[in-house]
GROMACS .gro file of C-alpha atoms in nm:
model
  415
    1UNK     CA    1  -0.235   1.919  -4.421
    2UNK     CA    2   0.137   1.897  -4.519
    3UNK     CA    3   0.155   1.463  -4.426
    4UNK     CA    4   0.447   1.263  -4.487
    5UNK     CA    5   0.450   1.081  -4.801
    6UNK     CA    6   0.475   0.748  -4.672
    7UNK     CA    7   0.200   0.791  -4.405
    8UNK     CA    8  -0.044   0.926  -4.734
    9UNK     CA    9   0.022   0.608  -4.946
   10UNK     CA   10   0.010   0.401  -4.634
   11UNK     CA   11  -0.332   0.522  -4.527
   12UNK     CA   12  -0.443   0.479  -4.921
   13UNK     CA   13  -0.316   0.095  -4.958
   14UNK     CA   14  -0.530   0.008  -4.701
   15UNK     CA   15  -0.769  -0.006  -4.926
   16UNK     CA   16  -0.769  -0.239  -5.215
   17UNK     CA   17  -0.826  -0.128  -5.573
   18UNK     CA   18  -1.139  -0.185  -5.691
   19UNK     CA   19  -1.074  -0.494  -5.935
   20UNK     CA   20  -0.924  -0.675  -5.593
   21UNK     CA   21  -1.179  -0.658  -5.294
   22UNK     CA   22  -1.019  -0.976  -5.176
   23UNK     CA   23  -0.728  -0.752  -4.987
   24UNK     CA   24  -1.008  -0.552  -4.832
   25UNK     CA   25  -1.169  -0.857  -4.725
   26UNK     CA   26  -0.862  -1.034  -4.566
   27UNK     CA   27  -0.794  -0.671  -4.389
   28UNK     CA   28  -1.163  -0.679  -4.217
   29UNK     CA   29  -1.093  -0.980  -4.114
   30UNK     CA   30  -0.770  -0.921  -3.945
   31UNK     CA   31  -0.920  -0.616  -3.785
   32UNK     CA   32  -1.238  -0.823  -3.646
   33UNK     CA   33  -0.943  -1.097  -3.562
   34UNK     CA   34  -0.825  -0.805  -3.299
   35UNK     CA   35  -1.109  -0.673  -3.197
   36UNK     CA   36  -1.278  -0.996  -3.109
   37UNK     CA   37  -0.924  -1.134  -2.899
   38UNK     CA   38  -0.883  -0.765  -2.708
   39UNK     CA   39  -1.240  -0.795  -2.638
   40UNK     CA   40  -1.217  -1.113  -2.474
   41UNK     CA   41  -0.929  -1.017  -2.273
   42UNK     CA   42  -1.100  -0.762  -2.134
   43UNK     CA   43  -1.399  -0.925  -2.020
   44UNK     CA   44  -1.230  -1.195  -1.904
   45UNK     CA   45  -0.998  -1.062  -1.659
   46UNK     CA   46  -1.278  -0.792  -1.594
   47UNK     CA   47  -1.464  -1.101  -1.427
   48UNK     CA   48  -1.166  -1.256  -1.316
   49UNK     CA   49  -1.137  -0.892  -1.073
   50UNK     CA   50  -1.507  -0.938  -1.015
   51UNK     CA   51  -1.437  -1.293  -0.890
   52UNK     CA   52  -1.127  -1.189  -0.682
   53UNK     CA   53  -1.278  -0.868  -0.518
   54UNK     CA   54  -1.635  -1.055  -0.453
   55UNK     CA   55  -1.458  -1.379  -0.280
   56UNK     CA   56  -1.241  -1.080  -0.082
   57UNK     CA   57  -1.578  -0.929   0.027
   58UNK     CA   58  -1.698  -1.266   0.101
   59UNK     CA   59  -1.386  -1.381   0.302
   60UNK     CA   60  -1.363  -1.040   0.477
   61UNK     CA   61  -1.733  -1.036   0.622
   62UNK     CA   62  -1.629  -1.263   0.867
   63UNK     CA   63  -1.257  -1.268   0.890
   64UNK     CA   64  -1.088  -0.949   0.979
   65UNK     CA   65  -0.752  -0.791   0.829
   66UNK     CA   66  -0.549  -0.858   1.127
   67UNK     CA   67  -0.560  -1.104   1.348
   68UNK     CA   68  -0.346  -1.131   1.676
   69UNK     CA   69  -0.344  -1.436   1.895
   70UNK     CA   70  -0.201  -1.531   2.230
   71UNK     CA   71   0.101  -1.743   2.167
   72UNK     CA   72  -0.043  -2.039   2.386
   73UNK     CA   73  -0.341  -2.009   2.258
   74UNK     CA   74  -0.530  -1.764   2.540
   75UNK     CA   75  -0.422  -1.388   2.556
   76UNK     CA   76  -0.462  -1.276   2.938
   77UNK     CA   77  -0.363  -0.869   2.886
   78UNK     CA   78  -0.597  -0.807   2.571
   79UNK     CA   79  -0.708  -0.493   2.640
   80UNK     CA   80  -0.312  -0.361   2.641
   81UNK     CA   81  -0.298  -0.541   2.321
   82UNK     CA   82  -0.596  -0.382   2.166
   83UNK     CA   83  -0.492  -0.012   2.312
   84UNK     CA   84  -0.149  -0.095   2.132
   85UNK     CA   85  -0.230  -0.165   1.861
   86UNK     CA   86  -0.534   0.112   1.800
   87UNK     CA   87  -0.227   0.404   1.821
   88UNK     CA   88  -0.116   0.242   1.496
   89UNK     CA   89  -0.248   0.518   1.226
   90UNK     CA   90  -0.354   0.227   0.997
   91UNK     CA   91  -0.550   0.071   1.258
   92UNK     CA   92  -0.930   0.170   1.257
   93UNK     CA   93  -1.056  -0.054   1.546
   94UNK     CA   94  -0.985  -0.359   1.752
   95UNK     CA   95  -1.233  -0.652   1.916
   96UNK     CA   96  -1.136  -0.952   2.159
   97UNK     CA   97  -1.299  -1.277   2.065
   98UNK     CA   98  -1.218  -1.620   2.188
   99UNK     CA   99  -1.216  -1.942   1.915
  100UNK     CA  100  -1.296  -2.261   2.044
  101UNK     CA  101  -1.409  -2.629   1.871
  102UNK     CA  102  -1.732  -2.713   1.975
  103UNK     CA  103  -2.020  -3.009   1.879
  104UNK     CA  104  -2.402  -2.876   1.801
  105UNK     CA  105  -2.662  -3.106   1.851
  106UNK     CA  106  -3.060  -3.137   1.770
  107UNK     CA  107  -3.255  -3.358   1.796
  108UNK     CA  108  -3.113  -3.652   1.590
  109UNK     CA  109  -2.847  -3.462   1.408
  110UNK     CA  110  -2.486  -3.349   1.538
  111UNK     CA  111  -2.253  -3.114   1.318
  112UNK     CA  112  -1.895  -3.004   1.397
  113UNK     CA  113  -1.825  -2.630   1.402
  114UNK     CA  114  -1.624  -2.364   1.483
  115UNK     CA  115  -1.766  -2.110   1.812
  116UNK     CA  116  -1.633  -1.774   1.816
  117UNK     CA  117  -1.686  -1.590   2.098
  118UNK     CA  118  -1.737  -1.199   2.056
  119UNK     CA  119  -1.863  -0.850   2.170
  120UNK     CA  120  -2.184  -0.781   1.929
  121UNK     CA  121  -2.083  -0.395   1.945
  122UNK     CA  122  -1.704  -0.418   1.886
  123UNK     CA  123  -1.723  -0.734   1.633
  124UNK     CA  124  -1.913  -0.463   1.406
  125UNK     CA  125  -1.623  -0.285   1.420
  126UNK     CA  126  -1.374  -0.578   1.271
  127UNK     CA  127  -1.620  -0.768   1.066
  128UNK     CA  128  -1.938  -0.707   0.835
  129UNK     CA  129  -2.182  -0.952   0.973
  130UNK     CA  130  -2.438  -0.728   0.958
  131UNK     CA  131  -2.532  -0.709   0.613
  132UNK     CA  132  -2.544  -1.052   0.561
  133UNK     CA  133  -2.767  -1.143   0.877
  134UNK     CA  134  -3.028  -1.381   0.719
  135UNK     CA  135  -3.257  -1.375   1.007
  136UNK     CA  136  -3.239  -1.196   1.335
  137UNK     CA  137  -2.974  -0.944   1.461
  138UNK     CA  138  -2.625  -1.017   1.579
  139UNK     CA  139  -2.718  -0.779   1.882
  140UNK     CA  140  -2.944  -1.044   2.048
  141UNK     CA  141  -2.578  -1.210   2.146
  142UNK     CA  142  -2.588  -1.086   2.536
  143UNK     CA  143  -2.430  -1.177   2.845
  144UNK     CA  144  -2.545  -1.448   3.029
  145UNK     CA  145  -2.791  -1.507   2.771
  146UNK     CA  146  -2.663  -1.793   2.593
  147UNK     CA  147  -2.804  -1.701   2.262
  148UNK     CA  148  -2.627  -1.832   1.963
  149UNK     CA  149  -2.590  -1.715   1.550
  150UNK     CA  150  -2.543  -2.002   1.302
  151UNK     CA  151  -2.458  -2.005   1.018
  152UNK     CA  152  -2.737  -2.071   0.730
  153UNK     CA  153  -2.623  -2.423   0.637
  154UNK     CA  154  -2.529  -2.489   0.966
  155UNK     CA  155  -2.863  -2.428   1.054
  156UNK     CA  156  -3.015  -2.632   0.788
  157UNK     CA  157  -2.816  -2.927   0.864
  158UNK     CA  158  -2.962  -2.964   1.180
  159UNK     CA  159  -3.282  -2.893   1.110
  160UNK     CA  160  -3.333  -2.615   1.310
  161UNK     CA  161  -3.488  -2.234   1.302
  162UNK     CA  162  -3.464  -1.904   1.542
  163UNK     CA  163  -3.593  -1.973   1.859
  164UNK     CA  164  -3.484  -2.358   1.896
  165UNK     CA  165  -3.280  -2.494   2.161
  166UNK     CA  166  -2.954  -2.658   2.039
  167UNK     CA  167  -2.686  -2.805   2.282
  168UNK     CA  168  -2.342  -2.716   2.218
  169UNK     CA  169  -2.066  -2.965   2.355
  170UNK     CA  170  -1.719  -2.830   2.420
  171UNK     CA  171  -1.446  -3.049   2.427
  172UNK     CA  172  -1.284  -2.940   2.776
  173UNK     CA  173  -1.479  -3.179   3.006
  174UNK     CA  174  -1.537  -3.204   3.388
  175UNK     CA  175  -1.291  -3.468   3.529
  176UNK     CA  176  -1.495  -3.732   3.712
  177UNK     CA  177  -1.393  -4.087   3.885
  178UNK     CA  178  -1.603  -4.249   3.537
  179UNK     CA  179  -1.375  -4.051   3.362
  180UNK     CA  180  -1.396  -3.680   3.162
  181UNK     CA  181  -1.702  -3.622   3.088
  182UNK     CA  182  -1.801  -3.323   2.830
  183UNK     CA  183  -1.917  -2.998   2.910
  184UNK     CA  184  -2.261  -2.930   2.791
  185UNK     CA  185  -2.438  -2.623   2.767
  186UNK     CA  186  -2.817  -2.527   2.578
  187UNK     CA  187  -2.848  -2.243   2.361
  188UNK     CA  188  -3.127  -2.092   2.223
  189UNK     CA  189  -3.108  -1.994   1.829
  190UNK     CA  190  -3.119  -1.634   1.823
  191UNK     CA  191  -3.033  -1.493   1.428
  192UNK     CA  192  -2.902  -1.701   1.118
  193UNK     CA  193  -2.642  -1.514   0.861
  194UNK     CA  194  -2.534  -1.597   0.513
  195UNK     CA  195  -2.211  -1.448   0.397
  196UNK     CA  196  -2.246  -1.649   0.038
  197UNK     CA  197  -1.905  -1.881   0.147
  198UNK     CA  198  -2.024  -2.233   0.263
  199UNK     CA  199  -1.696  -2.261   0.471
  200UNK     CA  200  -1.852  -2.050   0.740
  201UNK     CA  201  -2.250  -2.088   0.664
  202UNK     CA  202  -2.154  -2.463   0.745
  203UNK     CA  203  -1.925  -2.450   1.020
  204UNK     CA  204  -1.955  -2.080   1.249
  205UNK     CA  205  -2.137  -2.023   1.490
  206UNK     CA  206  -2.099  -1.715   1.732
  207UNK     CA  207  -2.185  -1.670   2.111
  208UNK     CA  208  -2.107  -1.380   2.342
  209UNK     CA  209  -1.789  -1.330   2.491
  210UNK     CA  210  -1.889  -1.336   2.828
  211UNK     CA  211  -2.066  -1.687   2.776
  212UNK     CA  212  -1.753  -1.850   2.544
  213UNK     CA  213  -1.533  -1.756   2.838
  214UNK     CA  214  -1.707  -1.933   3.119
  215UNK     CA  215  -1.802  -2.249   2.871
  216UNK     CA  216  -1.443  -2.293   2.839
  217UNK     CA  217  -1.330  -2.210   3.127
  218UNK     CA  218  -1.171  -1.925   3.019
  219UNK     CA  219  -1.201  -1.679   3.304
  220UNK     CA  220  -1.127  -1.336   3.250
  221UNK     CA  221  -0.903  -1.455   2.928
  222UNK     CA  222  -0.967  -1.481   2.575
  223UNK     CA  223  -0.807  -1.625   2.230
  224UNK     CA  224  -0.686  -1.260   2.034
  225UNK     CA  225  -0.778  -0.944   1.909
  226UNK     CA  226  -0.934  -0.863   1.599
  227UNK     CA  227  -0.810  -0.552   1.390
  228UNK     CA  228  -0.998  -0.369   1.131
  229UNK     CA  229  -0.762  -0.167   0.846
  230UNK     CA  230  -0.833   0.172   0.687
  231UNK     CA  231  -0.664   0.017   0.407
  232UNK     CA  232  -0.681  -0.383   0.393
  233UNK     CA  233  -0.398  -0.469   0.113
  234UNK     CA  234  -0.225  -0.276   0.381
  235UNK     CA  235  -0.251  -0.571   0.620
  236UNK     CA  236   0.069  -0.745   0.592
  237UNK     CA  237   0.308  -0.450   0.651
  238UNK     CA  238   0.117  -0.328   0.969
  239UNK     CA  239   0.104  -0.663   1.093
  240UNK     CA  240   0.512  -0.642   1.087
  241UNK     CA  241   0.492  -0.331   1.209
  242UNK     CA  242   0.297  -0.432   1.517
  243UNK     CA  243   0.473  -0.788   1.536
  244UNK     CA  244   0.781  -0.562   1.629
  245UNK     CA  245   0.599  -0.284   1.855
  246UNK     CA  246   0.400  -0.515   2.052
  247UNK     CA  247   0.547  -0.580   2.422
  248UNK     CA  248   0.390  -0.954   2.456
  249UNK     CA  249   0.388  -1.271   2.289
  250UNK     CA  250   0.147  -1.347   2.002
  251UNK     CA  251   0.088  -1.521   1.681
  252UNK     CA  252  -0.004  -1.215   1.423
  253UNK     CA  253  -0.193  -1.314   1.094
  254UNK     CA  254  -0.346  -1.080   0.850
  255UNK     CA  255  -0.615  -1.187   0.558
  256UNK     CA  256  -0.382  -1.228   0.274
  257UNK     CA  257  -0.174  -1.513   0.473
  258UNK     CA  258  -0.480  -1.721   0.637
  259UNK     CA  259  -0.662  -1.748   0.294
  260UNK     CA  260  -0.382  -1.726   0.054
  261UNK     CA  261  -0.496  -2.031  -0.100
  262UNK     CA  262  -0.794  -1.857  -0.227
  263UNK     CA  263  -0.630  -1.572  -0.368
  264UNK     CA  264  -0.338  -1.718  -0.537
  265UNK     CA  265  -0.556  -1.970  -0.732
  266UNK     CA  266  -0.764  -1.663  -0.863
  267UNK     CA  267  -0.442  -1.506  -0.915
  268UNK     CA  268  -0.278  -1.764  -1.108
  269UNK     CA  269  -0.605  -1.847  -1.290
  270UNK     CA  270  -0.580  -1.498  -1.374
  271UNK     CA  271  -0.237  -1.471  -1.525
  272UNK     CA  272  -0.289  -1.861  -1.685
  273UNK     CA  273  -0.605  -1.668  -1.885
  274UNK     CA  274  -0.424  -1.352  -1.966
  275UNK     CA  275  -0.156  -1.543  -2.155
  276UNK     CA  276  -0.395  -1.783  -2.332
  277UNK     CA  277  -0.607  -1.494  -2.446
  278UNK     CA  278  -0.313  -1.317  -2.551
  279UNK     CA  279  -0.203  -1.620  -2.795
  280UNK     CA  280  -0.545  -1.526  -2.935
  281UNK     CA  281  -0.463  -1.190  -3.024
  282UNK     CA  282  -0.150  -1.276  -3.134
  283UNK     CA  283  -0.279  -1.542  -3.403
  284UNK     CA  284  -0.549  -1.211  -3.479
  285UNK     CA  285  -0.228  -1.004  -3.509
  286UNK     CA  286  -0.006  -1.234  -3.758
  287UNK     CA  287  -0.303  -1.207  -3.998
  288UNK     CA  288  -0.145  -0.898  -4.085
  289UNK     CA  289   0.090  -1.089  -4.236
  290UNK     CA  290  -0.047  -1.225  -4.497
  291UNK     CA  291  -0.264  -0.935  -4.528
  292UNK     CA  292   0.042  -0.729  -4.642
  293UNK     CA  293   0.222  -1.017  -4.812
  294UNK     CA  294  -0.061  -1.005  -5.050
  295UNK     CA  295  -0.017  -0.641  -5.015
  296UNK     CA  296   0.305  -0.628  -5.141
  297UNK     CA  297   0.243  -0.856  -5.427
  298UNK     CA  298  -0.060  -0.636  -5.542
  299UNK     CA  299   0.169  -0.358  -5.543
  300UNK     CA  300   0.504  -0.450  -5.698
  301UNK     CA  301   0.450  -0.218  -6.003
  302UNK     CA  302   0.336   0.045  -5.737
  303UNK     CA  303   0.644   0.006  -5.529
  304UNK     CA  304   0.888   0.065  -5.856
  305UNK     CA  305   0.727   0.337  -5.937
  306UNK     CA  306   0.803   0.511  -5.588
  307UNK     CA  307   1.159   0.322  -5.639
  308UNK     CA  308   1.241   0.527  -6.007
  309UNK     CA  309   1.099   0.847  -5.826
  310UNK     CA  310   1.375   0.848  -5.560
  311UNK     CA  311   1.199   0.658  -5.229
  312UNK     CA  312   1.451   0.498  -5.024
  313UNK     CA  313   1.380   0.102  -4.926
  314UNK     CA  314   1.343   0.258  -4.569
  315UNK     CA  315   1.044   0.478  -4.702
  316UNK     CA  316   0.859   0.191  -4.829
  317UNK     CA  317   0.894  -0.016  -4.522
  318UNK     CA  318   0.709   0.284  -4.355
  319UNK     CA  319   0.408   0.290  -4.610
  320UNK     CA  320   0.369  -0.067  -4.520
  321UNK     CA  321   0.442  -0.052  -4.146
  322UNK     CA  322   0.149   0.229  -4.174
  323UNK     CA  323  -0.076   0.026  -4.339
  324UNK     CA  324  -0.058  -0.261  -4.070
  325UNK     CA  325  -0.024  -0.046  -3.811
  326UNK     CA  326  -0.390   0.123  -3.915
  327UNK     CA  327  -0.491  -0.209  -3.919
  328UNK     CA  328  -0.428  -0.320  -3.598
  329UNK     CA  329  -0.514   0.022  -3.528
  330UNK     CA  330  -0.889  -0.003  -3.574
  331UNK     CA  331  -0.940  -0.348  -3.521
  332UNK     CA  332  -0.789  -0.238  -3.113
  333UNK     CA  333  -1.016   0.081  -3.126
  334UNK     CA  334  -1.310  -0.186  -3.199
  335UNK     CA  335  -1.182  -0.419  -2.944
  336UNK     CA  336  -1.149  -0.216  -2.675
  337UNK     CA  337  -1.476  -0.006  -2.685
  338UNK     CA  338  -1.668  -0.335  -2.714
  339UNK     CA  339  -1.479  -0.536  -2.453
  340UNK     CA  340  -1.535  -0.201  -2.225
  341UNK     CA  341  -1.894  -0.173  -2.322
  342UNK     CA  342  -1.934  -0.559  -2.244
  343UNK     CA  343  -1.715  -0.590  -1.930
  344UNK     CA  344  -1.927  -0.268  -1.760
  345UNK     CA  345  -2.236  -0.420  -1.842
  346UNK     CA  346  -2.197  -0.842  -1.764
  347UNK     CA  347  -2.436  -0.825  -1.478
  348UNK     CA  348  -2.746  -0.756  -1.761
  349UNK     CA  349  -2.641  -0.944  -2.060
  350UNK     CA  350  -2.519  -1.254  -1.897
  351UNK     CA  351  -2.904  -1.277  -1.749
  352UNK     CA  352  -3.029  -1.235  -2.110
  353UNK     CA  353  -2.822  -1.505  -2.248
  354UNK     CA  354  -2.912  -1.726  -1.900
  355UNK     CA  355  -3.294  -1.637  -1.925
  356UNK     CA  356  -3.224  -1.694  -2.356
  357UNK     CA  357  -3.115  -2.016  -2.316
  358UNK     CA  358  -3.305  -2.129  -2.037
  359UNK     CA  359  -3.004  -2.212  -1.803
  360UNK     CA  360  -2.800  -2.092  -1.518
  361UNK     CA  361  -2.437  -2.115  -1.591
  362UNK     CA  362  -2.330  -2.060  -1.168
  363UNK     CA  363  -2.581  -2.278  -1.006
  364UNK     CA  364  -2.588  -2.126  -0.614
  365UNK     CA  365  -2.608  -2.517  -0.497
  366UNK     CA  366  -2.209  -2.559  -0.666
  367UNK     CA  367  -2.042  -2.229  -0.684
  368UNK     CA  368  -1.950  -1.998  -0.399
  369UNK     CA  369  -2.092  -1.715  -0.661
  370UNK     CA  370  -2.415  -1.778  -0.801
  371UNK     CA  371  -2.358  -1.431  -1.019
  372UNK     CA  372  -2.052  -1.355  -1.239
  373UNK     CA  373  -1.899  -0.992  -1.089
  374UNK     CA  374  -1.727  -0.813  -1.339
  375UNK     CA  375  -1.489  -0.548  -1.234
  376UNK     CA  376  -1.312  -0.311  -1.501
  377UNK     CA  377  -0.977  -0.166  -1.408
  378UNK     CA  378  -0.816   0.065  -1.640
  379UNK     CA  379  -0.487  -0.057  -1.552
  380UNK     CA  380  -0.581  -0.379  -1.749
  381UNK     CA  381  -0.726  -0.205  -2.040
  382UNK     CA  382  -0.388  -0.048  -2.083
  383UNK     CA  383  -0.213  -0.359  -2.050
  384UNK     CA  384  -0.399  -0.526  -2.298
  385UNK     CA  385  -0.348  -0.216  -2.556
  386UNK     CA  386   0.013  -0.186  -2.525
  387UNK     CA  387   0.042  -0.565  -2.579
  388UNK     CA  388  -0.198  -0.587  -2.869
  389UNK     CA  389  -0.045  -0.294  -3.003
  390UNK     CA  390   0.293  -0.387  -3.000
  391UNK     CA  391   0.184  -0.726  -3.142
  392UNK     CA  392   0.002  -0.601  -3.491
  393UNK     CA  393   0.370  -0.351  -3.518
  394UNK     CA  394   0.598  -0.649  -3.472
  395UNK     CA  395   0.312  -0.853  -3.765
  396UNK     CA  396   0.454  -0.607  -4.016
  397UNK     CA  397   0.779  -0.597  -4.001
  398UNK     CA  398   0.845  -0.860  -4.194
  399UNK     CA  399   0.601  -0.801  -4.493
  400UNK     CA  400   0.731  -0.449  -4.490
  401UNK     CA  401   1.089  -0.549  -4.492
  402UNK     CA  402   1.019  -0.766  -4.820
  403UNK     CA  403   0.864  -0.466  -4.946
  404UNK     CA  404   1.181  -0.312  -4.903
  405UNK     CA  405   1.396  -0.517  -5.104
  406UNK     CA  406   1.171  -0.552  -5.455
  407UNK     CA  407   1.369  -0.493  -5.743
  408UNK     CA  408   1.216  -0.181  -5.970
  409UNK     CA  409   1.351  -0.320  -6.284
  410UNK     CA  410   1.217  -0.663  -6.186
  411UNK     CA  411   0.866  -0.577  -6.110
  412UNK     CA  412   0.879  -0.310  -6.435
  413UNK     CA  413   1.003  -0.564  -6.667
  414UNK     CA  414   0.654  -0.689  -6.765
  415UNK     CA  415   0.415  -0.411  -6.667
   0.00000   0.00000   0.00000
């Protein structure tokens, strides 16, 4: 092959001479340097995608993408709002609910929580309780039935299993001469569910509908609609859309805006992790430096020569851009196969280290995810490339530049 003579020397000073291994030695190390920073970006902010899109999964088990309330607080015409908002193309299905406060009591212990009324067959529709029922079905909710679903810790904080009686105090009382006086109503423990987040284990509990309506005196009214998304990051433009092509008067929220908390701080954490890492692969990257600053020095009498010949100083910042450019070269082909390798395959060699060492590093009883997700996107990969890339170019440009500017006669003079 007819190369360049600049990318031939290049490619052949990358390799010391044999009486000076120590060149060799600095370059290996400048190439792990890379390869050991790239790889920790990417399996970093490969679990940091796990994290994001398990919590999402988490959060969207019992919350759906869209939710539209009555602007008072009860919605009287929901079935006009659900037909609405069903012709939206986006909109897969719809499901009333009503939301109330409420008090659970057993025996000796009494824990706050939050009832949500709902249709078993629609709220399947609109949420993913199903796969995360612990113990019983969500379909033994019926009418006039007054069956209720608790959450796990719920459940375990007052002491009770499927087929106990709990009492369930609502805060809209009876008005009598002593006073107002709570309503109270039994209901028999029917299923338990665990979505994994101890917000809701600890403080939901569902009913049906029909029996949250006449509990809270409710009548024929209930709190919103619940809408379910062919697309859920498309959630806050069709909740715009349907804020301005609804005919009535509601509160519209969609998943991004009611937990945004949660996903910013991953977010952020995210970014804060990216940049941190990066000053890694940076420092990884300026070892180039002195990799071709001894470079350079080796090769004084080397550069003359090509001098004498006729190269131009713009040539022989080339031969030494190439050589730490096939530096940083490798040392990113290195980095990214193993970060790859590593990032697809967390969910078996952080159990190895765990079961190694004798030690869980996400204890269930403290983290909302016992496991660590990991979740590769390709988009990051490429990020982390171009970055790393452009990093080990910008390491040589200096070196090279010095390079550039030996004298021949100087370096000659006592060769």
């Amino acid at each position: 092959m007819d190369l360049p003579y600049e990318l031939l020397v290049g490619l052949r000073y990358t390799r010391a001479k044999k009486h000076n291994h120590f060149i060799s030695f600095i370059s290996l190390i400048s190439m792990l340097g890379i390869a050991l920073g790239v790889a920790a970006l990417i399996v970093v902010l490969s679990v940091m995608n796990g994290f994001q899109t398990e919590l999402r999964a988490r959060i969207l088990a019992v919350v759906s993408h869209i939710q539209i309330s009555g602007a008072s607080g009860e919605m009287a015409n929901w079935q006009s709002v659900a037909e609405q908002s069903t012709r939206h193309a986006h909109v897969l299905a719809a499901a009333p609910y009503v939301q109330a406060q409420g008090m659970l009591a057993f025996s000796q212990a009494v824990r706050g929580a939050l009832v949500r009324g709902v249709l078993p067959e629609q709220e399947d529709r609109v949420a993913d309780f199903r796969p995360h029922m612990k113990d019983g079905r969500l379909e033994t909710l019926t009418a006039d039935s007054f069956n209720i679903v608790l959450g796990s810790e719920l459940a375990r904080a007052l002491g009770v299993m499927v087929g106990d009686r709990v009492t369930l105090i609502a805060p809209q009382g009876v008005v009598t001469p002593a006073g107002v006086v709570p309503r109270l109503k039994t209901f028999t423990v029917s299923a338990l569910f665990e979505v994994g987040m101890y917000e809701y284990d600890s403080g939901l509990a569902l009913i049906h509908l029909a029996d949250a309506q006449r509990l809270y005196r409710l009548d024929d009214r209930v709190s919103g609609v619940r809408l379910k998304l062919d697309d859920l990051f498309l959630a806050p433009r069709v909740a715009r859309s349907l804020a301005a092509s609804l005919d009535t008067e509601a509160f519209i929220s969609d998943w991004t805006r009611s937990h945004a908390n949660f996903f910013r701080a991953v977010q952020i954490e995210k970014n804060m992790m990216f940049i941190i890492l990066s000053l890694i692969v940076a420092v990884a990257a300026f070892n180039i430096v002195s990799t071709l600053v001894m470079a350079v020095t080796d090769k004084q009498a080397d550069i003359a020569i090509l001098r004498t010949l006729g190269a131009r100083p713009s040539s022989i910042m080339l031969v030494f851009i190439v050589q730490g450019a096939l530096i940083g070269f490798i040392g990113l082909g290195l980095g990214i196969a193993g970060g790859v390798a590593l990032a697809l395959n967390v969910d078996v060699v952080v159990p190895f280290i765990e079961r190694l060492l004798g030690t869980q590093f996400l204890a269930k009883e403290v983290y909302y995810i016992s496991n660590l997700p990991s979740e590769l996107q390709w988009r990051d990969v490429t990020t982390i490339t171009g970055v790393a890339f452009v990093l080990a170019l910008f390491a040589t440009i200096y070196p090279s530049w010095r390079a550039a500017r030996v004298n021949p006669a100087a370096a000659l003079r006592y060769e």
